[in-house]
CSV table of C-alpha atoms and ligand atoms in Angstrom, one decimal:
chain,number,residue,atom,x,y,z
A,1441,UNK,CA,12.9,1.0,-12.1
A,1442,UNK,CA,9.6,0.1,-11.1
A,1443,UNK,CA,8.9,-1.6,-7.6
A,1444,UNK,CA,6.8,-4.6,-7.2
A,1445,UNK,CA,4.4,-5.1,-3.5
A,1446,UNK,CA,2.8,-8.9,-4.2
A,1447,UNK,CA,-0.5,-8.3,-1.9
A,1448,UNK,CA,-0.2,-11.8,0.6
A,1449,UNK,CA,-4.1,-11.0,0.6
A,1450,UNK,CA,-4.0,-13.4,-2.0
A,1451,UNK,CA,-1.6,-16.0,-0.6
A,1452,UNK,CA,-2.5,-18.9,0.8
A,1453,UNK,CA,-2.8,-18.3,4.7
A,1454,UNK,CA,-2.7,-21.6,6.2
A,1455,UNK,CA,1.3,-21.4,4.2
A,1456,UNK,CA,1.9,-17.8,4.9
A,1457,UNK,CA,5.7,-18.3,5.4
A,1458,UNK,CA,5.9,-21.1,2.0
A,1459,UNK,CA,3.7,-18.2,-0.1
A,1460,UNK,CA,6.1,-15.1,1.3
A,1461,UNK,CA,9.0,-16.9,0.4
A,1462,UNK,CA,7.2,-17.3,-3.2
A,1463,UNK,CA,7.9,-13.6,-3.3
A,1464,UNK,CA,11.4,-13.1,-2.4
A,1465,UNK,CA,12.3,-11.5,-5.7
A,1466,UNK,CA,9.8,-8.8,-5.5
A,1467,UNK,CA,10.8,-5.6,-3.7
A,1468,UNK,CA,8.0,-5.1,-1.2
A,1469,UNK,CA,5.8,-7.5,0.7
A,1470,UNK,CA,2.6,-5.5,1.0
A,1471,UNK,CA,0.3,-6.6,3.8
A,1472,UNK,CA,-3.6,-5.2,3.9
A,1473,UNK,CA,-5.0,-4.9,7.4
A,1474,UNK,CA,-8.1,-4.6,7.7
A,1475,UNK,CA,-10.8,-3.9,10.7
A,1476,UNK,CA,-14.3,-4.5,9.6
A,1477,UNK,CA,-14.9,-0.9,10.0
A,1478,UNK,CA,-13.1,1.1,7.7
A,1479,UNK,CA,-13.8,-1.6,5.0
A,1480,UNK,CA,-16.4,-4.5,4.8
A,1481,UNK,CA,-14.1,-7.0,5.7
A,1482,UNK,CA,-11.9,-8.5,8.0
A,1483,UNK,CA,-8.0,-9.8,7.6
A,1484,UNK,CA,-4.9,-9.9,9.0
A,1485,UNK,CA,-3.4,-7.4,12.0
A,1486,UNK,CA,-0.3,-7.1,14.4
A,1487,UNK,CA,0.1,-11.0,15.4
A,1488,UNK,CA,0.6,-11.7,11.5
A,1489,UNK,CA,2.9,-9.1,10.8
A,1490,UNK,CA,5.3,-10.0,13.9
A,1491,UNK,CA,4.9,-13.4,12.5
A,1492,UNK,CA,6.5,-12.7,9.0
A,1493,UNK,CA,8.9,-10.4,9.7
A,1494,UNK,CA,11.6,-13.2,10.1
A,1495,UNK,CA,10.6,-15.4,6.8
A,1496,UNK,CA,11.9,-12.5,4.7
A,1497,UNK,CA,14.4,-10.2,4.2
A,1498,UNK,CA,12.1,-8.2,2.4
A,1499,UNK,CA,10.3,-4.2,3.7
A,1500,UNK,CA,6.8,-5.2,4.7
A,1501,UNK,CA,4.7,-2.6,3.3
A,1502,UNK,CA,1.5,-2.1,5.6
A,1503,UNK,CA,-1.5,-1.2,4.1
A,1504,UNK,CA,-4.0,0.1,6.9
A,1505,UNK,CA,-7.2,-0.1,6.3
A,1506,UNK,CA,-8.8,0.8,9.7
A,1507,UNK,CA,-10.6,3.6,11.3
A,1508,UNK,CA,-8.6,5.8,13.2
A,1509,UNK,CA,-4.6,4.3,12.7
A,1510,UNK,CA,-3.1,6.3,14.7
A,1511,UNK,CA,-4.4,4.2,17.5
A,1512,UNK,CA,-2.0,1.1,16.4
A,1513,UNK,CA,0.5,2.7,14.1
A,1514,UNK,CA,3.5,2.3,16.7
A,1515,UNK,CA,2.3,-1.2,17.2
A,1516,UNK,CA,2.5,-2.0,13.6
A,1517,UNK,CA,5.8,-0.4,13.6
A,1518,UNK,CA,7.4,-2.8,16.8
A,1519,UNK,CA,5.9,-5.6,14.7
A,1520,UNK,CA,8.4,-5.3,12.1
A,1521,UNK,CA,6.3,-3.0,9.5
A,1522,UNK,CA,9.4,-0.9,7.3
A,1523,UNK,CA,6.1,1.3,5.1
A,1524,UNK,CA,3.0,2.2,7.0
A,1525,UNK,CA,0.4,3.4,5.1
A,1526,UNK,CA,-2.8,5.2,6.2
A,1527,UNK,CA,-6.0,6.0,4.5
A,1528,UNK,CA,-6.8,9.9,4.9
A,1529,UNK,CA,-10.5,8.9,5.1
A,1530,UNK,CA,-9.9,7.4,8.5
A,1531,UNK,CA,-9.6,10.1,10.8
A,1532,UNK,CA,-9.3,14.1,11.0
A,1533,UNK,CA,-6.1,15.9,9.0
A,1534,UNK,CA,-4.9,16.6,12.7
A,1535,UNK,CA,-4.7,12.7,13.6
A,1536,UNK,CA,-3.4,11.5,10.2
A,1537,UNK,CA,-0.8,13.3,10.3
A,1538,UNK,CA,0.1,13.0,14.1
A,1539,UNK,CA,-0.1,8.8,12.8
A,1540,UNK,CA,2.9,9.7,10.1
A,1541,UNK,CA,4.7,11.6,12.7
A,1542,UNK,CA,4.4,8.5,15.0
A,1543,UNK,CA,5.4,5.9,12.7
A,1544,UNK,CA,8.5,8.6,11.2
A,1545,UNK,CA,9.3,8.6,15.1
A,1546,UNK,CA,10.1,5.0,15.0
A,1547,UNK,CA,11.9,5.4,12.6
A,1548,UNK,CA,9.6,3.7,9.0
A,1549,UNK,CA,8.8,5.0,6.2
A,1550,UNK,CA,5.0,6.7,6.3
A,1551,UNK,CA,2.4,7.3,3.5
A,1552,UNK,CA,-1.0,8.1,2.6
A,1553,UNK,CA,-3.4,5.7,0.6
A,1554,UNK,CA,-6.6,7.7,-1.4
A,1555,UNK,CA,-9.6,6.0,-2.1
A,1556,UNK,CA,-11.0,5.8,-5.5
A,1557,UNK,CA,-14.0,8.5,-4.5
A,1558,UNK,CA,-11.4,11.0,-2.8
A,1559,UNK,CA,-10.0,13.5,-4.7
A,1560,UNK,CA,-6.0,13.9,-5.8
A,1561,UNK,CA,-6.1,17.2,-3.7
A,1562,UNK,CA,-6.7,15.2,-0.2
A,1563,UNK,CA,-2.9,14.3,-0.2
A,1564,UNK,CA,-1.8,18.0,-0.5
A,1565,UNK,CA,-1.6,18.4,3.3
A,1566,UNK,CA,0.1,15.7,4.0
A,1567,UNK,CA,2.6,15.5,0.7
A,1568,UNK,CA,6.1,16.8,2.4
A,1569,UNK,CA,5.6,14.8,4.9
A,1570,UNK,CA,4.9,11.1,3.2
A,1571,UNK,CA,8.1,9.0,1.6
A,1572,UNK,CA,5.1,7.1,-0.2
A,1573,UNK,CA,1.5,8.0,-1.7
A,1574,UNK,CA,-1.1,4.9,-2.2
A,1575,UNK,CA,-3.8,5.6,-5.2
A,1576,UNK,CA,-6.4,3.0,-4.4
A,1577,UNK,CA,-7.2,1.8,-8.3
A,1578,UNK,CA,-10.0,-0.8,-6.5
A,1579,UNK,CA,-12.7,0.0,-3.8
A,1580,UNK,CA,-10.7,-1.2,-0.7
A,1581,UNK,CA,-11.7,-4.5,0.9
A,1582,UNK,CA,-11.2,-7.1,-1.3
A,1583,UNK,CA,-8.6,-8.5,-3.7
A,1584,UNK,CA,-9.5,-9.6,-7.8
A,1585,UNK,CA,-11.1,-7.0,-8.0
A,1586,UNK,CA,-11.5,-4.9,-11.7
A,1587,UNK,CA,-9.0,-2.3,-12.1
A,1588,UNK,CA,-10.2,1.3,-12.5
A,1589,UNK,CA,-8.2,3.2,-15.4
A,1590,UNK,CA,-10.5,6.4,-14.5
A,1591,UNK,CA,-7.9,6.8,-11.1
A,1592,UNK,CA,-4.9,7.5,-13.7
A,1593,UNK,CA,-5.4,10.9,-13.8
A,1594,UNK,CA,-5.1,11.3,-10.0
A,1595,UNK,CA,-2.0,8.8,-10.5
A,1596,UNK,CA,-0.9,11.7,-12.9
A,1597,UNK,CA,-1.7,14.4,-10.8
A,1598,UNK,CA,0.3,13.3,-7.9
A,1599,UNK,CA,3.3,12.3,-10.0
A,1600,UNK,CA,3.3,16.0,-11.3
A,1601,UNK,CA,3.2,17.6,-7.6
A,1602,UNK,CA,6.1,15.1,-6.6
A,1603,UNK,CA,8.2,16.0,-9.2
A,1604,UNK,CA,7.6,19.6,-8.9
A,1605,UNK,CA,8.4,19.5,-5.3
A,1606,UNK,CA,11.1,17.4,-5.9
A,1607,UNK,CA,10.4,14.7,-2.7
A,1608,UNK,CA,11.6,11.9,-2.4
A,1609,UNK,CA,8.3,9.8,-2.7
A,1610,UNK,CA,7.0,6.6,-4.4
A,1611,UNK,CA,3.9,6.6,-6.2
A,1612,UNK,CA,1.9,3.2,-5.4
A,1613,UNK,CA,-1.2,1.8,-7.0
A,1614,UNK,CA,-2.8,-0.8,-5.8
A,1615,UNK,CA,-6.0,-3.0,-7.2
A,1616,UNK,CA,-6.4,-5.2,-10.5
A,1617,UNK,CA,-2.7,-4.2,-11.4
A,1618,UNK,CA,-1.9,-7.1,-13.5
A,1619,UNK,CA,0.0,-7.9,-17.0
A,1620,UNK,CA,-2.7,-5.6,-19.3
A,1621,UNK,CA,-3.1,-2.8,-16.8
A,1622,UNK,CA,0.6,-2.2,-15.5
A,1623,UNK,CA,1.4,0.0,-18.6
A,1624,UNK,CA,-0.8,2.5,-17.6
A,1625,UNK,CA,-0.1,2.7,-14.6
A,1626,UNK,CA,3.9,3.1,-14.6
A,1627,UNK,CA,2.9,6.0,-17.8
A,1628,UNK,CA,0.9,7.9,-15.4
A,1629,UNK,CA,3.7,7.9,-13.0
A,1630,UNK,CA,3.3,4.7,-10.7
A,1631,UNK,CA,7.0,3.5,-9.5
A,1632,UNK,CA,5.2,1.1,-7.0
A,1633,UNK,CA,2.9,-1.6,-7.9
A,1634,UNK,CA,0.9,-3.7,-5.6
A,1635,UNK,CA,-0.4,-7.1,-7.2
A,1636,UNK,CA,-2.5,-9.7,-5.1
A,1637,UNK,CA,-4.2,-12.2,-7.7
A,1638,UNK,CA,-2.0,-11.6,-10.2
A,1639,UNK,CA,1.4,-12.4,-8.6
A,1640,UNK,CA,-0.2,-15.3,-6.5
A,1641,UNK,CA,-2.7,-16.5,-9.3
A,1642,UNK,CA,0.4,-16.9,-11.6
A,1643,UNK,CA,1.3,-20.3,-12.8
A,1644,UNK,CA,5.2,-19.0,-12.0
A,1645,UNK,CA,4.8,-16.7,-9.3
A,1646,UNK,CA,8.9,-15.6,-10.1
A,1647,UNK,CA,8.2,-15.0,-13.9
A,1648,UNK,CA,5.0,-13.3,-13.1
A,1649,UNK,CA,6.9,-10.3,-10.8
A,1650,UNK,CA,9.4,-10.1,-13.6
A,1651,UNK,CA,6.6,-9.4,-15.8
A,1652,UNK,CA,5.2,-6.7,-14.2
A,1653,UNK,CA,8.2,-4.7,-13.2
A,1654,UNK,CA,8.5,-4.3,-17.5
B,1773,DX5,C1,-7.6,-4.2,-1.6
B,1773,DX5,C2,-6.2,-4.4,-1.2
B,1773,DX5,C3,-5.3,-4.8,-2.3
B,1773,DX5,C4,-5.6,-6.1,-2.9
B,1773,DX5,C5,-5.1,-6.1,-4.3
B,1773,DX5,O1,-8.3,-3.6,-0.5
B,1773,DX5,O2,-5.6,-3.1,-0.7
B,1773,DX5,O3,-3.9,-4.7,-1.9
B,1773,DX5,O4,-5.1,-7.2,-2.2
B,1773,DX5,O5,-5.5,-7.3,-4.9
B,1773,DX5,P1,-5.6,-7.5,-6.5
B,1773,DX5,O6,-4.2,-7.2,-7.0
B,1773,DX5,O7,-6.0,-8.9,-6.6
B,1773,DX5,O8,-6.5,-6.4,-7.0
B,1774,ZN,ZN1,-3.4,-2.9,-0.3
């Protein structure tokens, strides 16, 4: 069955606990930090996270955009994170993955994320080691953004090299993932589907998760 991450990007932040509790029947509460640096644009960081970790019973599924994450992983991790994902454009192969073997140390799930410009192949040193992949389908930054079909073949590709490994790994996508795009994604092999703007942008935010899962 597939898993549903409603982005809070898209909530409203002056009700962030009201808006997270909209969510409570979706599987993951997927939170994007970003620094500025790594991406043109600024958002939420450790405060927030600390702060929603008691409104919901739900894993908070971190989404790092930031330059260099093994800096704050752990941090992220006390906060209440249960997923911490980390781009592999950030840093050197050496530092990402002594960032998963940080946050594996505290004992959370770890992943990569892949933006749209970075080949499938990039997560091929770092594959055994993740419990979750994230295909960036958008140019990070920014939610509502239009979803890119030509990433499905790197969705693909990935699915085939977790199945033929046989790990125990989700497959995320994240960006424009709404109503007319989920299908594709969950054919190519997606079992994790971030939605920002279309979960929050939904007249019934319940009926809308419901909806996507298929
Ligand atoms: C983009 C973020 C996404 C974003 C998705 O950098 O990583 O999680 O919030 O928003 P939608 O679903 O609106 O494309
Ligand atoms: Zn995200």
């Amino acid at each position: 069955m597939v898993k549903i991450a409603p982005s809070i990007l898209s909530a409203d932040f002056a009700n962030l606990a009201r808006d997270v509790g909209r969510i409570a029947s979706a599987d993951y509460v997927h939170v994007d930090v970003m620094d500025g640096l790594f991406v043109p644009n600024i958002t939420i960081g450790i405060p927030v996270v600390k702060a929603i970790r008691p409104t919901t019973a739900l894993p908070l599924d971190v989404h790092l955009m930031i330059d260099r994450p093994v800096r704050y992983v752990e941090r992220f991790c006390d906060a209440g994170a249960d997923l911490v994902t980390c781009h592999v454009e950030a840093d050197t192969e050496e530092n990402t993955r002594a960032a998963l073997a940080k946050i594996h140390a505290r004992g959370k799930k770890a992943g990569v994320v892949l933006k749209p410009k970075t080949p499938a192949e990039a997560v091929l040193p770092f594959l055994d080691d993740c419990d979750i992949v994230l295909v960036m389908t958008v140019e990070p930054g920014f939610g509502g953004q239009s979803f890119m079909a030509d990433m499905l073949p790197k969705v693909a590709q990935i699915r085939a090299w977790i199945d033929e490994r046989g790990l125990d790994c989700e497959l995320e996508v994240d960006g424009g993932v709404a109503p007319d795009t989920r299908d594709a994604c969950v054919n190519a092999g997606a079992d994790v589907l971030v939605a920002g703007s279309a979960v929050y942008g939904a007249a019934d935010v319940c009926a809308r998760i419901q909806e996507l899962r298929g």
